[in-house]
Structures are given as structure tokens and as C-alpha cells.
Coordinates of C-alpha atoms and ligand atoms in Angstrom, one line a residue:
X250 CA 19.5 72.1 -58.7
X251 CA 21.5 68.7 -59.2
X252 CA 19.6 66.3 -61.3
X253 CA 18.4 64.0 -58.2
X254 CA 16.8 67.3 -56.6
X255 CA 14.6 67.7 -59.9
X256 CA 13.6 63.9 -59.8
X257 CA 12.3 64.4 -56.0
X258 CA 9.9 67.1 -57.4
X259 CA 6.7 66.0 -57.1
X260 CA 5.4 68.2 -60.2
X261 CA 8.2 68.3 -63.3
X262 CA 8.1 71.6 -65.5
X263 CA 8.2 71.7 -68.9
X264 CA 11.9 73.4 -68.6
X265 CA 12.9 70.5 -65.8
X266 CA 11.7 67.7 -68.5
X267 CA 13.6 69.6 -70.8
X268 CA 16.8 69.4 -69.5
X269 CA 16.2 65.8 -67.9
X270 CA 16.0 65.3 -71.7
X271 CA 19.3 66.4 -72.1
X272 CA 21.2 64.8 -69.6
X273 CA 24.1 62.6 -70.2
X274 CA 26.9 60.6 -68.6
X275 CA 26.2 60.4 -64.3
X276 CA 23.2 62.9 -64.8
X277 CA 21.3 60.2 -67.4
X278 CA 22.5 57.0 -65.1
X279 CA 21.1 59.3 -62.4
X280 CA 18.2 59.3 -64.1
X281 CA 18.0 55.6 -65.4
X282 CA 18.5 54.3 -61.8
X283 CA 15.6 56.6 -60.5
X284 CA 13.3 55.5 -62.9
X285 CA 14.2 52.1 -62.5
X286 CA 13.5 52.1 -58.9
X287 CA 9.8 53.7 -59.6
X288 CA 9.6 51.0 -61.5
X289 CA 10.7 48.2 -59.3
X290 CA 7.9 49.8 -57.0
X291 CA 5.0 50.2 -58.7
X292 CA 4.3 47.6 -61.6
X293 CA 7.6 44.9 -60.1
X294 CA 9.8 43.0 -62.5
X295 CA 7.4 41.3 -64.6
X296 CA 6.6 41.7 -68.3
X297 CA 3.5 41.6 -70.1
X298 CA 3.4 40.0 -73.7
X299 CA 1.5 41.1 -76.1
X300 CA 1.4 39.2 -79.4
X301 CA 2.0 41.7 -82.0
X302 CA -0.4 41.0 -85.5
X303 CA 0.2 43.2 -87.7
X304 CA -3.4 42.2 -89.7
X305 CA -2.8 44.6 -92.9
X306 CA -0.8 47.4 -94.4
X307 CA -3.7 49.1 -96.4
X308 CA -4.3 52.4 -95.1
X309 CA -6.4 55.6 -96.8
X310 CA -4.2 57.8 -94.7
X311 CA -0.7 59.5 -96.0
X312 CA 1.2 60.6 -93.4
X313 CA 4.9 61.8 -94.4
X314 CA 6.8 59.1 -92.5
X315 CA 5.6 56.0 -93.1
X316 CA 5.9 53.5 -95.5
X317 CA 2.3 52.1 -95.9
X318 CA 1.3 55.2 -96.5
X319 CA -1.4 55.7 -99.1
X320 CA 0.8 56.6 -101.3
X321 CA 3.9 54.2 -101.4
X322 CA 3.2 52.5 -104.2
X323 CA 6.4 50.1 -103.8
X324 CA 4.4 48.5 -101.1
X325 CA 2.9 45.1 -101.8
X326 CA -0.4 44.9 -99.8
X327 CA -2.0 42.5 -98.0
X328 CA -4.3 41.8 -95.1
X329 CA -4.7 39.0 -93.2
X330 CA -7.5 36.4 -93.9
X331 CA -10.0 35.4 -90.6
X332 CA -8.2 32.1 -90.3
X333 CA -4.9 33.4 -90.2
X334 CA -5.4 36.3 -87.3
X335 CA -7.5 33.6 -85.5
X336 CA -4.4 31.0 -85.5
X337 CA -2.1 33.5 -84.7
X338 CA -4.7 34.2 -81.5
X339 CA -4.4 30.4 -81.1
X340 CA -0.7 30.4 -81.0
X341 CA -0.7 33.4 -78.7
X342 CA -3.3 31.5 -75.9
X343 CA -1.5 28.6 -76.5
X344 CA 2.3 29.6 -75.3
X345 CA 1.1 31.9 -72.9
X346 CA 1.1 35.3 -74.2
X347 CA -1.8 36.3 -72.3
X348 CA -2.9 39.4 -74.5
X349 CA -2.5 40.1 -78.5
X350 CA -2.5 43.4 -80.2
X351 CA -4.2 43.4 -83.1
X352 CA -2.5 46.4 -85.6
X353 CA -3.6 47.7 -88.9
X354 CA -3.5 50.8 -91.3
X355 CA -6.3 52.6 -91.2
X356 CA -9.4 51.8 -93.0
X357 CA -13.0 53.4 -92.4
X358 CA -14.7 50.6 -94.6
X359 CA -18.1 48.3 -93.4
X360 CA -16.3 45.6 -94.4
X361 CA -12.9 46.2 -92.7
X362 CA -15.3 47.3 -88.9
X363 CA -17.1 43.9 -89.9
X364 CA -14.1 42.0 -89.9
X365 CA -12.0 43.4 -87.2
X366 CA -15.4 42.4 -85.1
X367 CA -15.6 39.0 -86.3
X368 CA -12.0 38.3 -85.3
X369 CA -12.3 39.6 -81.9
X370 CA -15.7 37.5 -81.0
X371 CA -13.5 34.1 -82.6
X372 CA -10.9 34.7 -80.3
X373 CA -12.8 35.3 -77.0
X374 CA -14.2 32.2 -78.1
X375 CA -11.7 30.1 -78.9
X376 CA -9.7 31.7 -75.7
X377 CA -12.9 30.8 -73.5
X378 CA -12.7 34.7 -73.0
X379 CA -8.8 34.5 -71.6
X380 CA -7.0 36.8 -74.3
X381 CA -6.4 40.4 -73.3
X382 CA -7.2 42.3 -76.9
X383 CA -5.4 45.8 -77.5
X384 CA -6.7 47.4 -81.2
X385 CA -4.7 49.4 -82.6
X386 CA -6.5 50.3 -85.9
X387 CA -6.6 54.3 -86.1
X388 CA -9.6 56.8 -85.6
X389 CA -12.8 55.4 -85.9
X390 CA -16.2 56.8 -84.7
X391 CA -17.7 56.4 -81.8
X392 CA -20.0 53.8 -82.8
X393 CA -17.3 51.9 -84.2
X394 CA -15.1 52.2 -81.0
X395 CA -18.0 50.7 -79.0
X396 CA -18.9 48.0 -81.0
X397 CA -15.5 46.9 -81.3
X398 CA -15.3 47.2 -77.4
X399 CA -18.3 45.1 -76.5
X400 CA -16.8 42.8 -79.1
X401 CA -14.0 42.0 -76.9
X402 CA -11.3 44.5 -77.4
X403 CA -11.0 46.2 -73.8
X404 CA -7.4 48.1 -74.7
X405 CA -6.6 50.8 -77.5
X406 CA -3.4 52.4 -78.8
X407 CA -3.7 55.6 -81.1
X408 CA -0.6 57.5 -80.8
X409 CA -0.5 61.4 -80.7
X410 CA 2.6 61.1 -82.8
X411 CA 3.5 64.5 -81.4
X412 CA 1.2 66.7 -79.1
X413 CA 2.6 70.1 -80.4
X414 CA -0.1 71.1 -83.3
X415 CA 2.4 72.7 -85.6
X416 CA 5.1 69.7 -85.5
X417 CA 1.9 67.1 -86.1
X418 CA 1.0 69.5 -89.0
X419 CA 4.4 69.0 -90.2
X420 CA 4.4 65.5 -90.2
X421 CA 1.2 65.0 -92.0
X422 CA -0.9 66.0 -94.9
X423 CA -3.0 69.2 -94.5
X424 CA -6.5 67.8 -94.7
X425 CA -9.3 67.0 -92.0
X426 CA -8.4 63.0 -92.6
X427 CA -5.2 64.2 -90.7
X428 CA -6.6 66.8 -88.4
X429 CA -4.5 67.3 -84.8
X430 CA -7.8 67.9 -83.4
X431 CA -9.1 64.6 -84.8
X432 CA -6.9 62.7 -83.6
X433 CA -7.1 64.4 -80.0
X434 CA -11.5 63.8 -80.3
X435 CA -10.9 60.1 -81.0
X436 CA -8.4 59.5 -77.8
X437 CA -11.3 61.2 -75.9
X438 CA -14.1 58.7 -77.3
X439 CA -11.6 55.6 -76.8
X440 CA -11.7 56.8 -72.9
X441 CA -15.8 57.4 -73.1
X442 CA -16.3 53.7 -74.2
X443 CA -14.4 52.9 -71.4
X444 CA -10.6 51.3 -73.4
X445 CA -7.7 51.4 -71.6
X446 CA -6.0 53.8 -73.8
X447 CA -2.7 54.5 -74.8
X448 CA -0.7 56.5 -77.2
X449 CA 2.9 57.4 -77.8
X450 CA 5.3 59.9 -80.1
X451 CA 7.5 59.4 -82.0
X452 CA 10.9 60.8 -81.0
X453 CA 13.8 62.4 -82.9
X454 CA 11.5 63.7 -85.8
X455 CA 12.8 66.3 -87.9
X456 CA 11.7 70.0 -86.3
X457 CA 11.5 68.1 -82.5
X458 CA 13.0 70.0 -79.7
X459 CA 13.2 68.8 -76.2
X460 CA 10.7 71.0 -75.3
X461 CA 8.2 69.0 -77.7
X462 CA 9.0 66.0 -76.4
X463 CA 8.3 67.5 -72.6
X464 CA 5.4 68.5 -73.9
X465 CA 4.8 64.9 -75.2
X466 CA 4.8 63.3 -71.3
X467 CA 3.1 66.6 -70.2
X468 CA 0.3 65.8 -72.5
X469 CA 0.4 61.9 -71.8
X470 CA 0.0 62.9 -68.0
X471 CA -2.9 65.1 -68.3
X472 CA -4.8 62.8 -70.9
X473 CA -4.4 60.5 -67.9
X474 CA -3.1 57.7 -69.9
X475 CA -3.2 53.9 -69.0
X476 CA -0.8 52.7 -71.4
X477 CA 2.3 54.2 -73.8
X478 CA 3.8 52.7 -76.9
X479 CA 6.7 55.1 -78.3
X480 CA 10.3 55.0 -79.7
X481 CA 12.4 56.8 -81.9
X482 CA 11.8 57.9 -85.5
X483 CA 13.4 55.9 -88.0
X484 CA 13.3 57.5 -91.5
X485 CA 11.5 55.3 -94.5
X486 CA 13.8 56.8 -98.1
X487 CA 9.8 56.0 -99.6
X488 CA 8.6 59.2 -97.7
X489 CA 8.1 62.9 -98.1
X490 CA 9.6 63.2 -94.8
X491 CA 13.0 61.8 -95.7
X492 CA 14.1 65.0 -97.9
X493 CA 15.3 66.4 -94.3
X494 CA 17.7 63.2 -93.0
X495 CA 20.3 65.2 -92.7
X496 CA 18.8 67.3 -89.8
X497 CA 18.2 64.2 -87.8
X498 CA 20.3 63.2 -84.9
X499 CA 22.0 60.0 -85.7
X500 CA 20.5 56.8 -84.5
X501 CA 22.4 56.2 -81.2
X502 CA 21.3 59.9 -80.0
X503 CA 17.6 58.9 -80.7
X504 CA 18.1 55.6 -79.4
X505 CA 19.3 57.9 -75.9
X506 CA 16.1 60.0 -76.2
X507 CA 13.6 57.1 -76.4
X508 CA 14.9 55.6 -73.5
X509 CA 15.3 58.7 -71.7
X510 CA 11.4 59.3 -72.7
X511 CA 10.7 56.1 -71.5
X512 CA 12.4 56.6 -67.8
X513 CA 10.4 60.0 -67.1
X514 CA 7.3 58.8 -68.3
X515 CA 8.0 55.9 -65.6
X516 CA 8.6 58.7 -63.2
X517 CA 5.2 60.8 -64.1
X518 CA 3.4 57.6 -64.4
X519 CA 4.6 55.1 -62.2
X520 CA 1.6 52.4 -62.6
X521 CA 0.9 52.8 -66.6
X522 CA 1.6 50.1 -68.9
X523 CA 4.8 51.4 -71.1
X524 CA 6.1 49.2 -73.8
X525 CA 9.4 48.5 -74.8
X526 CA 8.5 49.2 -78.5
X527 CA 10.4 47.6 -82.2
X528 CA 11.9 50.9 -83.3
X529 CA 14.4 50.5 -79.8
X530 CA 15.6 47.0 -81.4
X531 CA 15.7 48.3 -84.7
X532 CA 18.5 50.6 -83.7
X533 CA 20.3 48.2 -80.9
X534 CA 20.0 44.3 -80.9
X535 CA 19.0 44.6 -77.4
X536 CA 17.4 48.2 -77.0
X537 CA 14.0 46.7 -75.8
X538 CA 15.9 44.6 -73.0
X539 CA 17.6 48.5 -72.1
X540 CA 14.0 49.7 -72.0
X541 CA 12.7 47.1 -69.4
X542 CA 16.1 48.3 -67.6
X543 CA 14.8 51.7 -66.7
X544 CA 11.1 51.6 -67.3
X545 CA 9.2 49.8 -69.7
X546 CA 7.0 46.7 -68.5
X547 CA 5.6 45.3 -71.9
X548 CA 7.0 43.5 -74.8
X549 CA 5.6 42.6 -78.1
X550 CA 6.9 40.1 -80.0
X551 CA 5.7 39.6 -83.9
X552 CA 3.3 37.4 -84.1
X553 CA 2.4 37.8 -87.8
X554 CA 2.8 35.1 -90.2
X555 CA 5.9 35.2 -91.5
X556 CA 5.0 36.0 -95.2
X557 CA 4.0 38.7 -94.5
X558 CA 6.1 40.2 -91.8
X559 CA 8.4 42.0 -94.9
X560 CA 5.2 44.4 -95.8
X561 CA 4.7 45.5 -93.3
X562 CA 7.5 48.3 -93.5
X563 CA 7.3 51.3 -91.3
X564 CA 10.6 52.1 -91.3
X565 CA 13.8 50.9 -92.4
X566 CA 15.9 48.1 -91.0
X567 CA 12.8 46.7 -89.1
X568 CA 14.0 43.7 -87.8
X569 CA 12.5 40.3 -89.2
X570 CA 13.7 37.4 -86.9
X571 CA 14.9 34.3 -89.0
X572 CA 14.3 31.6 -85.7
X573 CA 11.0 30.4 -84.7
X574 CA 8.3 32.1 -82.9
X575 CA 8.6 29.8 -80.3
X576 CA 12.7 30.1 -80.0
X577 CA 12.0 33.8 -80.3
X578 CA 10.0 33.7 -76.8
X579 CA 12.8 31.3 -75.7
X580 CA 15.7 33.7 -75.7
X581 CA 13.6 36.5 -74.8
X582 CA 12.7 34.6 -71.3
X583 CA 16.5 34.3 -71.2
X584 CA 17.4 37.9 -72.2
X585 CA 15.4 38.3 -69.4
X586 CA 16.3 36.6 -67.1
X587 CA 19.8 38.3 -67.5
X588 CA 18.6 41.0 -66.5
X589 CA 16.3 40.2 -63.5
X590 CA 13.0 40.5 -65.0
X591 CA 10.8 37.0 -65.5
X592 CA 7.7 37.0 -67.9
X593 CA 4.2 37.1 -67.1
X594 CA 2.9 34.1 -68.7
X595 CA -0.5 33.4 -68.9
X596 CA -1.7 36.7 -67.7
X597 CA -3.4 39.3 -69.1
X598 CA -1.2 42.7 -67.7
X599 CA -3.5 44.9 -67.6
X600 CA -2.9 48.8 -66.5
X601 CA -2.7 48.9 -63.0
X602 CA -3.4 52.8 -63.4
X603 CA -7.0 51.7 -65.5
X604 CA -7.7 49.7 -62.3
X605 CA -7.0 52.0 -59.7
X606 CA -8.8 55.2 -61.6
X607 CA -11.9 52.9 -61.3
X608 CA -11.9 51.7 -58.1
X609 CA -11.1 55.5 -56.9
Ligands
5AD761 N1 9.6 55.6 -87.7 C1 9.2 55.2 -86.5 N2 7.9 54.9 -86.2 C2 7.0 55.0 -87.2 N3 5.7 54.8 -87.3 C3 5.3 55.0 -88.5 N4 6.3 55.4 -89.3 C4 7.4 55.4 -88.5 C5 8.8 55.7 -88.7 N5 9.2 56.1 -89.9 C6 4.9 54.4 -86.1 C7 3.9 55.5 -85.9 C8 2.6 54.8 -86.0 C9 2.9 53.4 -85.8 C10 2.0 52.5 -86.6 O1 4.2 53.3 -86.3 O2 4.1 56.1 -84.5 O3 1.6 55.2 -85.0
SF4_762 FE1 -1.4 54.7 -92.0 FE2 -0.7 54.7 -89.4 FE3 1.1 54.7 -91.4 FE4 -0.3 56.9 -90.9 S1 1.2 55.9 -89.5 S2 0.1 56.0 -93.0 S3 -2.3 56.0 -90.3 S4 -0.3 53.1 -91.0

């Protein structure tokens, strides 16, 4: 079968995603231009903003590839006081971001839940309720999940990081605070307290074969999904998981993988929310601007106050923009623009797929 054959299949295969996965030169533009077209059809050529807080890099967990992890003891701490998340929220309403995500290590503490609350009531106040809130601040319980959610936070991102149980177990610690089946449970309670949820992989880990990563969007499908935040791997020299850099694929092969994640995803999921994620720019100036291209409908531009924007280091190279916020957002409505896409100002974006699943 010739690569626009497989596309018309209503149902992909593991093995077709596979070797979608692998496609280059016409095949991948093949490819590209199909999922752009799903796109164009389904969720049009507006992005969503979501203003990106990074509220603190103190986490209890340790997993092997990033840098805030417990254990990175190079890492200066911090965590955003009230007043600074709130005027961050304030900046967001004000130039028309329409939703913020609110991001965090993970923390199981009273007074972290008590705080993260607090900040969400302020700004559906101070937003006269306006302010789209995704959380993205780990596995929780389920009391935790629903408080936060009557709180004001209606979206949630907890990424799988990979859906095959013996890579995850390779990328993290061996204990029940990083269990696979954990992590699974808490998507499930996100989706019983009624979040749009999302999660996301990372892609081009060490030990990842294309069939993983078909696996990946095979999961993502049957979780039902509303929303996806993924990109490539990007290794952190402060982390276990850097002893094997030399397997990887270099940068520009991962950078082809993420995007090519990004277009079937599209294609299996024609009405979720799929962001064009940091990692992409981290590895090309413009890689979220290629995502939008051929899939992604959702941008997330740092919000953080600048201080702090240097601690909180996933990965290396993560970009730190010297302009403006507000010039930022300027040449990103031209960037664009370029390319035929205008920004949804003022509105919320939410998941067109959350919407239709409850009015089915
Ligand atoms: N490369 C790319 N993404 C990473 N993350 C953490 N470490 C890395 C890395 N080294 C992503 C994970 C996590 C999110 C907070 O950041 O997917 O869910
Ligand atoms: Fe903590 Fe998330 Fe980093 Fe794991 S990936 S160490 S949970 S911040």
C-alpha cells in the first residue's frame, strides 16, 4: 500500500503507525499535507494560548530525565509566591491569552493542595470567571483532583511519558511513587472528576522504537483523550538517563519524530487539543510554528516571571526569550500570520472533542 492508501484507513495498526513513523522525503510531506488538511477541517486555523506558569521546581519525584528531579542538587529551588502566579493570571486576562496553565513538580503536601486552590479561586475572581485553567501538577488523589476542579481548574495534563510498562520502568525509579499503574489510575480519576484531560510522551528516549511510539497514539486514542502535550526528549547531563546519549538519535531526527507524532495523532484525533510544545523550539527556532503546520492547534508561551524562568530546567538549551512578554506575543501573531494561522484572542479553546463526548 502507498502511504496515501494507509492514511484513508479508517482504523491505523500498530504496524501502519509504525511505518508512518518512518517515512521520509514525499512519503512524510504526504503525510504532513494529510494531516494538515484534517486539521484545517476539524479544529480551523486558529490557535489557543495558554499562558505557561511554571509555579515551582520542587518535586518529591526522581525520575531519570529530568532536571528538577529530586535529586539534582545543582538546582536552585523556588516556588512562586500567591501574588506573583496571580499577576502573571492578570497579565494573561489582560492581553488576551484566554487560558493559563498552571505547571509544577510534584508535591503531595497540605500546604502545596492549599495553595494551588487558593490561586485558582483568585484568578476566577479577578478574571470575573473568564480564564480557562489547565493544572498540570502530577498525581494527586482523588479528593485532591476534585477539589482543585470545583476550584476552577476545568483542564489537566499528566503525561504517560511512554505507555509501554517496561520503557516507563526504564525511565523511572523502581518504587510505587513511580508506579506505571499509578500513573495510568490518576488519568482515570482526572476523567471521573470530569477534567479535560490530556497527556503526552516523550519521544526519541533511549530504548524507544517506533512501535512504542505507535503504541503511544494507540493508547492516547483509546484513553479517549481531549487534549496532548508531547515533543521530543532532550537529554539533561544532571540525569541518570544521560549515561546512554550516545544511543540517541540526533536532534533533527527527533525533531522529525515529534512532528510526525503530532500529524497522526491529528489524523486519529481530529478534534483534540494538541499543543505545539517548548522541546520543538528548543531544537529549531521555529519548530512550534512547523507543528501548527501539520497539526497542532495550541501554543504556550512562558508566562513566568522572568527570575525565575532559568530554574526551571528540564532539559538542556531550553529557550529563555531575552524580549518582552508582550513583544514575545507580538512576533508570534506575526510568525503566524506567515503562515496562515491567526490567534484566538480572548477565548478560552477548549477541546472540541470534551464538548462533543458530552453532548453525545
Ligand atoms: N526532555 C524532554 N522533556 C522532558 N520532560 C522532563 N524532562 C524532559 C527532558 N529531559 C517533560 C516530561 C514532563 C514534563 C514536565 O517535562 O514529559 O512530563
Ligand atoms: Fe518531577 Fe515531573 Fe520532573 Fe518527574 S518529570 S522529576 S514528576 S517535574
Amino acid at each position: 500500500m502507498t502511504v496515501q492508501q494507509i492514511l484513508h484507513t479508517v482504523q491505523l495498526s500498530k504496524e501502519e503507525l509504525s511505518k508512518l513513523l518512518s517515512a521520509t522525503g514525499d512519503d512524510e510531506k504526504v503525510l504532513f499535507n494529510y494531516a494538515a488538511n484534517v486539521k484545517q477541517q476539524h479544529v480551523g486555523n486558529t490557535v489557543y494560548l495558554r499562558g505557561l506558569i511554571e509555579f515551582s521546581n520542587i518535586c518529591e519525584k526522581n525520575c531519570y530525565y529530568c532536571g528538577i528531579r529530586r535529586d539534582n542538587t545543582d538546582t536552585h529551588r523556588y516556588c512562586l509566591t500567591e501574588d506573583e502566579a496571580l499577576e502573571a493570571v492578570r497579565f494573561a486576562h489582560e492581553n488576551g491569552f484566554g487560558s493559563i496553565a498552571l505547571q509544577s513538580g510534584e508535591l503531595s503536601s497540605d500546604a502545596f493542595t492549599r495553595k494551588i486552590d487558593f490561586i485558582l479561586k483568585e484568578a476566577m475572581r479577578i478574571t470575573n470567571g473568564e480564564i480557562g485553567i489547565t493544572l498540570s501538577c502530577g498525581e494527586q488523589t482523588e479528593d485532591v483532583y476534585r477539589r482543585w476542579f470545583e476550584s476552577g481548574a476545568s483542564r489537566y495534563l499528566l503525561r504517560i511519558e511512554s505507555s509501554t510498562p517496561e520503557l516507563y520502568a526504564k525511565l523511572h525509579p523502581n518504587d510505587e511513587l513511580h508506579s506505571f499503574t499509578n500513573r495510568v489510575n490518576a488519568l482515570e480519576r482526572l476523567k471521573k472528576c470530569g477534567y479535560q484531560v490530556g497527556t503526552g510522551v516523550m519521544i526519541g528516549l533511549p530504548f524507544q522504537t517506533a512501535e512504542h511510539l505507535a503504541n503511544d497514539l494507540l493508547f492516547m486514542k483509546q484513553l479517549d483523550i481531549d487534549m496532548c502535550g508531547m515533543g521530543p526528549y532532550i537529554e539533561h547531563a544532571r540525569t541518570p538517563l544521560y549515561e546512554h546519549k550516545l544511543q540517541l538519535l540526533s536532534l533533527r531526527e527527533r525533531f522529525k519524530l515529534s512532528l510526525k507524532m503530532v500529524a497522526l495523532l491529528r489524523i486519529l484525533m481530529p478534534d483534540i487539543n494538541i499543543a505545539a510544545t517548548t522541546a520543538l523550539q528548543t531544537i529549531e527556532k521555529n519548530g512550534r510554528e512547523q507543528a501548527i503546520q501539520i497539526g497542532a492547534n495550541v501554543l504556550m508561551p512562558n508566562i513566568t516571571p522572568k527570575r525565575y524562568r532559568d530554574d526551571y530546567f528540564l532539559y538542556e538549551n531550553k529557550p529563555v526569550s531575552q524580549q518582552s512578554d508582550e513583544d514575545d506575543l507580538k512576533f508570534l501573531e506575526k510568525q503566524l500570520k506567515n503562515i496562515g494561522h491567526e490567534i484566538g484572542f480572548f477565548k478560552q479553546g477548549n477541546s472540541l472533542h470534551y464538548s462533543a463526548k458530552n453532548e453525545r
